[in-house]
XYZ file of C-alpha atoms in Angstrom:
558
model
C -34.717 64.870 -166.090
C -33.323 68.259 -167.123
C -33.616 71.515 -165.200
C -32.525 74.721 -166.929
C -30.811 72.775 -169.717
C -28.375 71.037 -167.359
C -28.953 67.547 -166.043
C -28.582 66.896 -162.323
C -25.909 64.270 -162.914
C -23.866 66.482 -165.234
C -24.141 69.424 -162.850
C -22.851 67.366 -159.926
C -19.989 65.963 -161.997
C -19.053 69.399 -163.335
C -18.774 71.034 -159.925
C -17.318 68.215 -157.793
C -13.729 69.289 -158.457
C -14.544 72.877 -157.498
C -16.290 71.685 -154.316
C -13.279 69.557 -153.378
C -10.818 72.402 -153.908
C -12.860 74.763 -151.746
C -13.409 72.021 -149.192
C -9.671 71.369 -148.895
C -9.052 75.031 -148.131
C -11.832 74.918 -145.552
C -10.584 71.951 -143.522
C -6.951 73.078 -143.120
C -7.838 73.530 -139.435
C -7.904 69.751 -139.187
C -4.237 69.671 -140.195
C -3.398 72.250 -137.505
C -5.332 70.217 -134.951
C -3.491 67.002 -135.850
C -0.079 68.641 -136.168
C -0.229 70.162 -132.693
C -1.389 66.853 -131.214
C 1.543 65.039 -132.794
C 4.351 67.589 -132.483
C 4.081 68.235 -128.752
C 5.320 64.727 -127.894
C 8.383 65.217 -130.127
C 9.146 68.721 -128.870
C 8.842 67.720 -125.211
C 11.772 65.327 -125.636
C 14.050 68.373 -125.885
C 12.269 71.232 -124.093
C 13.382 70.049 -120.602
C 17.035 70.196 -121.755
C 16.838 73.890 -122.626
C 18.543 76.056 -119.988
C 15.738 78.605 -119.954
C 13.191 75.887 -119.184
C 15.064 74.316 -116.295
C 14.200 72.974 -113.850
C 11.476 71.188 -115.814
C 9.643 68.903 -113.390
C 7.239 66.169 -114.452
C 4.361 68.354 -113.250
C 5.408 71.153 -115.602
C 5.671 68.692 -118.481
C 2.182 67.353 -117.766
C 0.790 70.896 -117.622
C 2.389 71.878 -120.948
C 1.090 68.744 -122.687
C -2.400 68.470 -121.170
C -3.198 72.186 -121.007
C -4.041 72.471 -124.702
C -6.869 69.873 -124.793
C -8.219 71.290 -121.535
C -8.339 74.821 -122.936
C -9.741 73.449 -126.214
C -12.818 72.272 -124.302
C -13.366 75.812 -123.023
C -12.647 77.275 -126.454
C -15.207 75.048 -128.144
C -17.866 76.177 -125.653
C -17.090 79.854 -126.221
C -17.060 79.477 -129.992
C -20.740 78.470 -130.122
C -22.217 81.854 -129.142
C -19.382 83.589 -130.982
C -20.126 81.899 -134.298
C -23.841 82.686 -133.938
C -23.151 86.363 -133.378
C -20.105 87.040 -135.578
C -20.490 84.347 -138.226
C -18.676 81.124 -139.046
C -16.142 82.711 -141.397
C -14.998 85.446 -139.005
C -14.535 82.965 -136.167
C -12.412 80.659 -138.334
C -10.272 83.606 -139.460
C -9.935 84.598 -135.806
C -8.912 81.047 -134.906
C -6.230 81.191 -137.631
C -4.824 84.401 -136.138
C -4.791 82.964 -132.612
C -3.156 79.770 -133.871
C -0.437 81.756 -135.651
C 0.263 83.878 -132.575
C 0.262 80.793 -130.326
C 2.734 78.953 -132.554
C 5.068 81.966 -132.621
C 4.861 82.427 -128.834
C 5.741 78.747 -128.305
C 8.633 79.052 -130.760
C 10.199 82.088 -129.068
C 9.355 81.067 -125.475
C 12.250 81.806 -123.123
C 10.625 80.544 -119.921
C 8.154 77.863 -118.917
C 5.466 80.463 -118.246
C 5.735 81.922 -121.759
C 5.523 78.414 -123.236
C 2.384 77.767 -121.188
C 0.850 81.004 -122.520
C 1.562 79.834 -126.063
C -0.032 76.465 -125.361
C -3.119 78.222 -123.970
C -3.462 80.226 -127.192
C -3.100 77.049 -129.257
C -5.758 75.369 -127.123
C -8.192 78.230 -127.738
C -7.562 78.107 -131.487
C -7.976 74.327 -131.661
C -11.184 74.534 -129.624
C -12.590 77.187 -131.956
C -11.626 75.304 -135.111
C -12.799 71.870 -133.957
C -16.271 73.280 -133.357
C -16.748 75.866 -136.118
C -15.132 74.205 -139.136
C -17.454 71.134 -139.226
C -20.470 73.429 -138.835
C -19.268 75.689 -141.647
C -18.482 72.784 -143.982
C -21.852 71.173 -143.262
C -23.766 74.382 -143.969
C -21.840 75.439 -147.073
C -21.468 72.059 -148.811
C -23.707 70.373 -151.399
C -25.607 67.331 -150.171
C -23.954 64.863 -152.540
C -20.435 65.655 -151.262
C -21.078 66.965 -147.727
C -20.071 63.726 -146.009
C -16.810 63.481 -147.949
C -15.822 67.063 -147.147
C -16.582 66.613 -143.440
C -14.621 63.356 -143.438
C -11.807 65.348 -145.023
C -11.538 67.256 -141.733
C -10.619 64.011 -139.951
C -8.331 63.017 -142.840
C -6.320 66.207 -142.400
C -6.174 65.629 -138.639
C -4.465 62.296 -139.260
C -2.306 63.846 -141.998
C -1.190 66.487 -139.507
C -0.132 63.778 -137.069
C 1.911 62.009 -139.752
C 3.580 65.246 -140.892
C 4.313 66.108 -137.244
C 6.377 62.928 -136.967
C 8.310 63.818 -140.122
C 8.887 67.440 -139.064
C 9.841 66.362 -135.559
C 12.413 63.926 -136.914
C 13.840 66.482 -139.347
C 14.199 69.319 -136.813
C 15.692 66.977 -134.207
C 18.973 67.253 -136.150
C 19.114 71.056 -135.812
C 20.420 71.677 -132.265
C 17.225 70.140 -130.803
C 17.747 71.386 -127.229
C 17.908 75.050 -128.255
C 16.564 75.469 -131.803
C 14.952 72.234 -133.001
C 11.992 72.188 -130.617
C 11.302 75.857 -131.380
C 11.126 75.098 -135.102
C 8.750 72.204 -134.362
C 6.297 74.500 -132.586
C 6.821 77.399 -134.992
C 6.113 75.361 -138.132
C 2.420 75.303 -137.141
C 2.229 78.985 -138.078
C 2.732 78.149 -141.776
C -0.573 76.273 -142.392
C -2.338 78.712 -140.049
C -1.296 81.632 -142.275
C -2.355 79.668 -145.367
C -5.804 79.096 -143.860
C -6.040 82.766 -142.873
C -5.423 83.814 -146.483
C -7.692 81.141 -147.989
C -10.716 82.120 -145.911
C -10.701 85.642 -147.261
C -11.685 84.090 -150.592
C -14.355 81.770 -149.173
C -17.985 82.813 -148.581
C -19.877 82.995 -145.312
C -22.308 80.182 -144.529
C -25.528 80.857 -146.511
C -27.647 79.505 -143.670
C -26.062 81.902 -141.186
C -26.667 84.767 -143.633
C -30.339 83.801 -144.008
C -30.741 83.483 -140.266
C -29.465 87.053 -139.872
C -31.707 88.503 -142.577
C -29.048 88.886 -145.273
C -31.106 87.200 -147.977
C -29.403 88.616 -151.072
C -25.920 87.732 -149.815
C -27.093 84.214 -148.985
C -28.490 83.722 -152.484
C -25.213 84.946 -153.978
C -23.335 82.404 -151.862
C -25.675 79.633 -153.020
C -25.039 80.686 -156.631
C -21.308 80.539 -155.946
C -21.499 77.150 -154.267
C -23.804 75.626 -156.867
C -21.651 76.844 -159.814
C -24.823 77.952 -161.613
C -26.647 81.259 -161.289
C -29.808 80.240 -163.131
C -30.427 76.560 -162.446
C -33.673 75.201 -161.057
C -31.723 73.712 -158.175
C -30.257 77.036 -157.077
C -33.621 78.828 -157.116
C -35.303 75.919 -155.373
C -32.733 75.919 -152.577
C -33.055 79.658 -152.040
C -36.831 79.257 -151.748
C -36.514 76.260 -149.430
C -34.112 78.057 -147.134
C -36.405 81.070 -146.888
C -39.313 78.831 -145.947
C -37.322 76.924 -143.404
C -35.934 80.030 -141.738
C -39.421 81.553 -141.525
C -40.711 78.407 -139.872
C -38.025 78.228 -137.201
C -38.354 81.954 -136.468
C -42.151 81.898 -136.173
C -42.923 78.391 -134.971
C -40.096 77.272 -132.715
C -39.338 78.252 -129.179
C -35.640 79.050 -129.641
C -34.523 77.597 -126.354
C -31.385 75.528 -126.902
C -31.577 74.155 -123.353
C -35.016 72.721 -124.150
C -33.564 71.170 -127.294
C -30.768 69.483 -125.345
C -33.168 68.167 -122.700
C -35.538 66.766 -125.341
C -35.012 62.999 -125.117
C -36.094 62.573 -128.732
C -33.099 64.641 -129.850
C -30.668 64.313 -126.940
C -29.302 61.075 -128.389
C -27.718 63.101 -131.180
C -25.162 64.594 -128.817
C -24.053 61.172 -127.574
C -22.273 60.510 -130.862
C -19.525 62.982 -129.961
C -18.370 60.848 -127.044
C -17.369 58.106 -129.476
C -14.383 60.227 -130.413
C -12.962 59.670 -126.927
C -13.463 55.913 -126.739
C -11.503 53.963 -125.767
C -8.213 55.781 -125.236
C -6.835 55.291 -128.744
C -4.134 57.907 -128.228
C -2.795 55.950 -125.258
C -2.197 52.720 -127.190
C 1.325 53.563 -128.402
C 2.350 54.415 -124.821
C 1.017 51.101 -123.571
C 2.701 49.189 -126.385
C 5.950 50.972 -125.704
C 5.966 49.224 -122.342
C 4.886 45.957 -123.892
C 6.781 45.590 -127.169
C 10.357 45.812 -128.388
C 9.688 48.460 -131.059
C 11.253 51.885 -130.679
C 9.035 54.806 -129.690
C 9.333 56.559 -133.039
C 8.509 53.383 -134.955
C 5.289 52.356 -133.237
C 3.806 55.869 -133.092
C 4.642 56.549 -136.734
C 3.054 53.278 -137.811
C -0.099 53.876 -135.786
C -0.562 57.382 -137.202
C 0.078 56.204 -140.747
C -2.475 53.407 -140.383
C -4.945 55.909 -138.952
C -4.404 58.169 -141.971
C -4.787 55.348 -144.506
C -7.895 54.047 -142.735
C -9.589 57.440 -143.031
C -9.405 57.139 -146.824
C -12.028 54.364 -146.595
C -14.897 56.607 -145.399
C -13.780 59.295 -147.861
C -14.669 56.806 -150.604
C -17.729 55.130 -149.079
C -19.437 57.669 -146.795
C -21.785 58.849 -149.561
C -22.170 55.458 -151.245
C -22.781 53.251 -148.207
C -24.138 55.882 -145.828
C -23.183 57.116 -142.363
C -25.280 54.693 -140.336
C -24.069 51.449 -141.912
C -20.428 52.569 -142.006
C -20.587 53.610 -138.355
C -22.221 50.337 -137.330
C -19.584 48.256 -139.156
C -16.834 50.279 -137.481
C -18.345 49.842 -134.015
C -18.703 46.071 -134.375
C -15.125 45.849 -135.667
C -13.782 47.999 -132.841
C -15.575 45.929 -130.193
C -14.248 42.665 -131.630
C -10.707 44.012 -131.986
C -10.707 45.326 -128.408
C -11.867 41.951 -127.134
C -9.089 40.364 -129.198
C -6.640 42.879 -127.717
C -7.673 41.913 -124.215
C -7.307 38.227 -125.101
C -3.821 38.876 -126.525
C -2.675 40.607 -123.344
C -4.184 37.776 -121.321
C -2.189 35.242 -123.359
C 0.984 37.253 -122.766
C 0.238 37.364 -119.058
C -0.347 33.621 -118.819
C 2.723 32.797 -120.925
C 5.131 35.106 -119.092
C 7.668 33.728 -116.625
C 6.591 33.294 -113.018
C 8.232 35.287 -110.247
C 10.213 33.382 -107.635
C 9.526 34.217 -103.995
C 13.024 33.160 -102.945
C 14.712 36.319 -101.678
C 18.163 34.801 -101.259
C 20.742 37.356 -102.370
C 18.122 40.086 -102.638
C 18.255 43.118 -100.357
C 14.635 43.607 -99.334
C 15.430 46.944 -97.667
C 16.090 48.564 -101.056
C 13.346 51.145 -101.885
C 10.414 49.554 -103.777
C 11.909 46.045 -103.553
C 9.348 44.740 -101.100
C 6.623 46.245 -103.282
C 7.985 44.629 -106.479
C 8.521 41.273 -104.778
C 4.732 40.839 -104.491
C 4.115 40.548 -108.263
C 3.605 36.945 -109.297
C 4.842 37.006 -112.906
C 6.830 39.009 -115.449
C 3.830 40.712 -117.053
C 2.489 42.157 -113.806
C 6.037 43.139 -112.857
C 7.036 45.146 -115.952
C 3.647 46.888 -116.095
C 4.724 48.875 -113.039
C 7.266 51.649 -113.696
C 9.124 50.900 -110.477
C 9.869 47.257 -111.283
C 11.666 45.087 -113.807
C 11.997 41.343 -114.300
C 15.231 39.378 -114.027
C 14.710 36.134 -115.963
C 16.995 33.122 -115.982
C 18.523 32.772 -119.442
C 17.398 29.163 -119.899
C 14.511 28.406 -122.273
C 13.298 25.433 -120.271
C 13.127 27.511 -117.070
C 10.393 30.166 -117.156
C 11.269 31.710 -113.821
C 12.840 34.874 -112.540
C 12.713 37.659 -109.972
C 10.714 40.869 -109.875
C 13.209 43.490 -108.728
C 13.279 47.227 -108.122
C 14.760 49.188 -111.015
C 18.187 50.729 -110.461
C 19.017 54.406 -110.796
C 20.179 54.131 -114.430
C 17.277 51.844 -115.527
C 19.673 49.392 -117.230
C 20.033 47.061 -114.241
C 18.132 46.247 -111.068
C 18.819 47.887 -107.720
C 19.559 44.504 -106.155
C 19.662 40.784 -106.952
C 21.267 38.852 -109.828
C 20.507 41.563 -112.417
C 22.181 44.370 -110.445
C 25.142 43.891 -112.788
C 25.544 42.688 -116.374
C 25.264 38.897 -116.443
C 25.121 36.276 -119.186
C 22.995 34.009 -117.005
C 20.070 36.420 -116.627
C 18.091 38.719 -118.946
C 16.872 42.060 -117.594
C 13.407 43.076 -118.837
C 11.849 46.324 -117.666
C 9.624 47.146 -120.669
C 8.180 43.891 -121.928
C 8.125 40.134 -121.360
C 9.570 37.886 -124.020
C 6.783 35.409 -124.834
C 5.557 33.715 -127.987
C 2.596 36.140 -128.052
C 4.588 39.364 -127.633
C 4.005 40.664 -131.174
C 0.292 39.762 -131.250
C -1.030 43.052 -129.770
C 0.732 45.140 -132.423
C -1.031 43.205 -135.184
C -4.397 43.622 -133.470
C -3.662 47.297 -132.852
C -3.173 47.821 -136.591
C -6.548 46.172 -137.268
C -8.169 48.195 -134.498
C -6.831 51.509 -135.822
C -8.011 50.649 -139.318
C -11.534 49.911 -138.060
C -11.547 52.914 -135.730
C -10.550 55.317 -138.495
C -13.234 53.855 -140.782
C -16.164 55.059 -138.685
C -15.497 55.941 -135.062
C -13.063 58.759 -135.869
C -14.554 60.629 -138.875
C -18.307 60.041 -138.687
C -18.970 61.923 -135.428
C -17.650 65.045 -137.184
C -20.001 64.339 -140.089
C -23.175 63.528 -138.166
C -22.612 66.176 -135.524
C -22.683 68.857 -138.229
C -25.935 67.465 -139.675
C -28.130 66.652 -136.685
C -29.207 69.970 -135.249
C -31.598 72.708 -136.433
C -29.983 75.964 -137.493
C -31.009 78.000 -134.452
C -29.478 75.446 -132.039
C -26.639 74.128 -134.207
C -23.706 76.195 -132.929
C -24.587 75.749 -129.272
C -25.232 72.011 -129.530
C -22.102 71.349 -131.578
C -19.999 73.413 -129.151
C -21.307 71.410 -126.181
C -20.786 68.052 -127.861
C -17.296 69.052 -129.067
C -16.404 70.201 -125.562
C -17.543 66.831 -124.205
C -15.171 65.197 -126.673
C -12.234 67.227 -125.353
C -13.183 66.673 -121.702
C -13.522 62.900 -122.073
C -10.352 62.811 -124.152
C -8.472 64.566 -121.362
C -9.952 62.325 -118.661
C -9.038 59.168 -120.559
C -5.526 60.426 -121.295
C -4.923 61.193 -117.619
C -6.397 57.965 -116.236
C -5.822 55.282 -118.875
C -2.452 54.016 -117.631
C -3.551 54.047 -113.984
C -6.728 52.145 -114.843
C -4.783 49.642 -116.926
C -2.625 48.891 -113.886
C -5.628 48.562 -111.581
C -7.851 46.539 -113.934
C -4.917 44.857 -115.766
C -4.321 45.486 -119.455
C -6.504 42.638 -120.660
C -9.318 43.628 -118.299
C -9.121 47.209 -119.518
C -9.689 46.242 -123.143
C -12.313 43.548 -122.554
C -14.372 45.935 -120.384
C -14.770 48.325 -123.328
C -17.499 46.062 -124.722
C -20.805 47.858 -124.173
C -24.116 46.929 -125.722
C -25.148 50.576 -126.054
C -22.151 51.290 -128.290
C -23.908 49.683 -131.207
C -27.497 50.153 -130.030
C -27.242 53.953 -130.211
C -26.208 54.362 -133.865
C -28.107 51.372 -135.222
C -31.501 51.905 -133.596
C -31.557 55.666 -132.933
C -29.568 57.437 -135.658
C -31.256 58.027 -138.977
C -29.409 57.918 -142.301
C -28.637 61.470 -143.422
C -26.535 61.047 -146.545
C -29.231 61.819 -149.132
C -30.940 64.754 -147.393
C -30.216 68.439 -147.157
C -29.713 69.822 -143.646
C -33.066 71.576 -143.868
C -34.829 68.429 -145.043
C -33.365 66.535 -142.066
C -35.013 68.963 -139.651
C -38.332 68.796 -141.524
C -38.279 64.990 -141.292
C -37.656 65.195 -137.553
C -40.600 67.515 -137.040
C -42.891 65.449 -139.249
C -42.417 62.465 -136.952
C -44.289 64.441 -134.306
C -46.787 66.146 -136.599
C -48.928 64.864 -139.435
C -48.694 68.162 -141.283
C -45.902 70.589 -141.946
C -46.020 74.298 -142.597
C -43.435 73.676 -145.313
C -45.724 71.404 -147.295
C -46.164 74.032 -149.967
C -42.406 74.233 -150.511
C -40.821 71.809 -152.924
C -38.132 70.599 -150.528
C -38.478 67.031 -151.710
C -36.050 67.309 -154.617
C -33.972 64.149 -154.304
C -30.513 65.701 -154.390
C -30.666 69.394 -153.539
C -27.564 71.466 -153.923
C -27.389 72.318 -150.220
């Protein structure tokens, strides 16, 4: 069928490249988000060595690292009312300015307090961007490519993490204790400035403009987005938006608290918590204690796999749909986590047993009596205070769990208190025939996680809510993501010691993890945002005040 002399298919094909170019400029915030997440671990290797930062205690290091996600939770909450009042575009430009200032402050920091101030500014900017950008992209994107553009936000997050590893490695050769770490933090200002410039050439959200009575500007934005000033689709969308805005203004009680408490809609906000399950960012730390790979190798591989895995939903999110892709990802994640738990269990059962003979061992050494209680190598090396001294005979799978010495290369007492050819000292991992198995499963897990768990909450969260409640609901759900992320990051290693590593992974299996998206979430890929809200209301009402509007066009522009 032809509308205005241009077929729907040809129109979509003609404008897809333009949509993608504008979308890439829009989601640069994702790169900033990912870069900061990745670069802080590299920079903190050298910050404590700087004279101006000394003495740098472990508490200070934890504050510098964990402060940003904590502030991001607050920032995402504040950005909801701000974006409703000031507009999506102005808030994103403001976030770019704050991010630039924060990066510069971190780069020139001469004391710990100044560095903390810079990290607070970065946290605010990340909180703003992580909430506003998905909302803006969802409101200003055509239906047929909306999912891909929103998934692009997650793709740039993973790209930022990969680039952070490269930048961190490159700047580590430039006097890292005094200059290198400053360049690592300061580099974040470059993409922030690029985003600041790009957004001056991007339009405001047409839905926000309509909501605030700026009808002519909104129609101009729709013309710009649709690449056609006279098409049937453009006129139809303008008319549909007017009708929808009139309905929500006249017919809805604009109480966002009532919306959140509504059990029929409250399930929508649960999707955001998937982003925090189940401690993905802590896996490389756990494997660093478990495997022989160097720190830089395993983290680089995990981030690269995460980036490559996100390309899958970029391709299939519009073809397969959100619901099916999410469900496949959840099933895969559950199975891989169970396999991970089984792999750690195999390592535990195959590791050498700990001898209770304390001959030649000074039990009065600090932590020695504590370490002596562990019954095998796996339990022993899981604790930071202990290491395992194993007899260097393949037929004898025995050894001693000993307190670690001051230099970490030998034990504080016992046969491994000095270099010996008869014993092997293991304080990071246990040498078993299953040692490499978790890294293989981790690669599979990350691939499955990045296929649905990671990108689709950004997509669906920007599509679920009605316009009048969208900013507030997205800000709350994004804040919950940051809060749970912080809680998991702070407690994951302690819980893994208490519940054991294999228990920690097996316990992640929850029936509701696949019940929620499969039975409660509707497929949204072929509907406009306004049509989604009409469908929700029609489930509770046999008639709709929008019946006289032709909103049922299969593939509307917006």
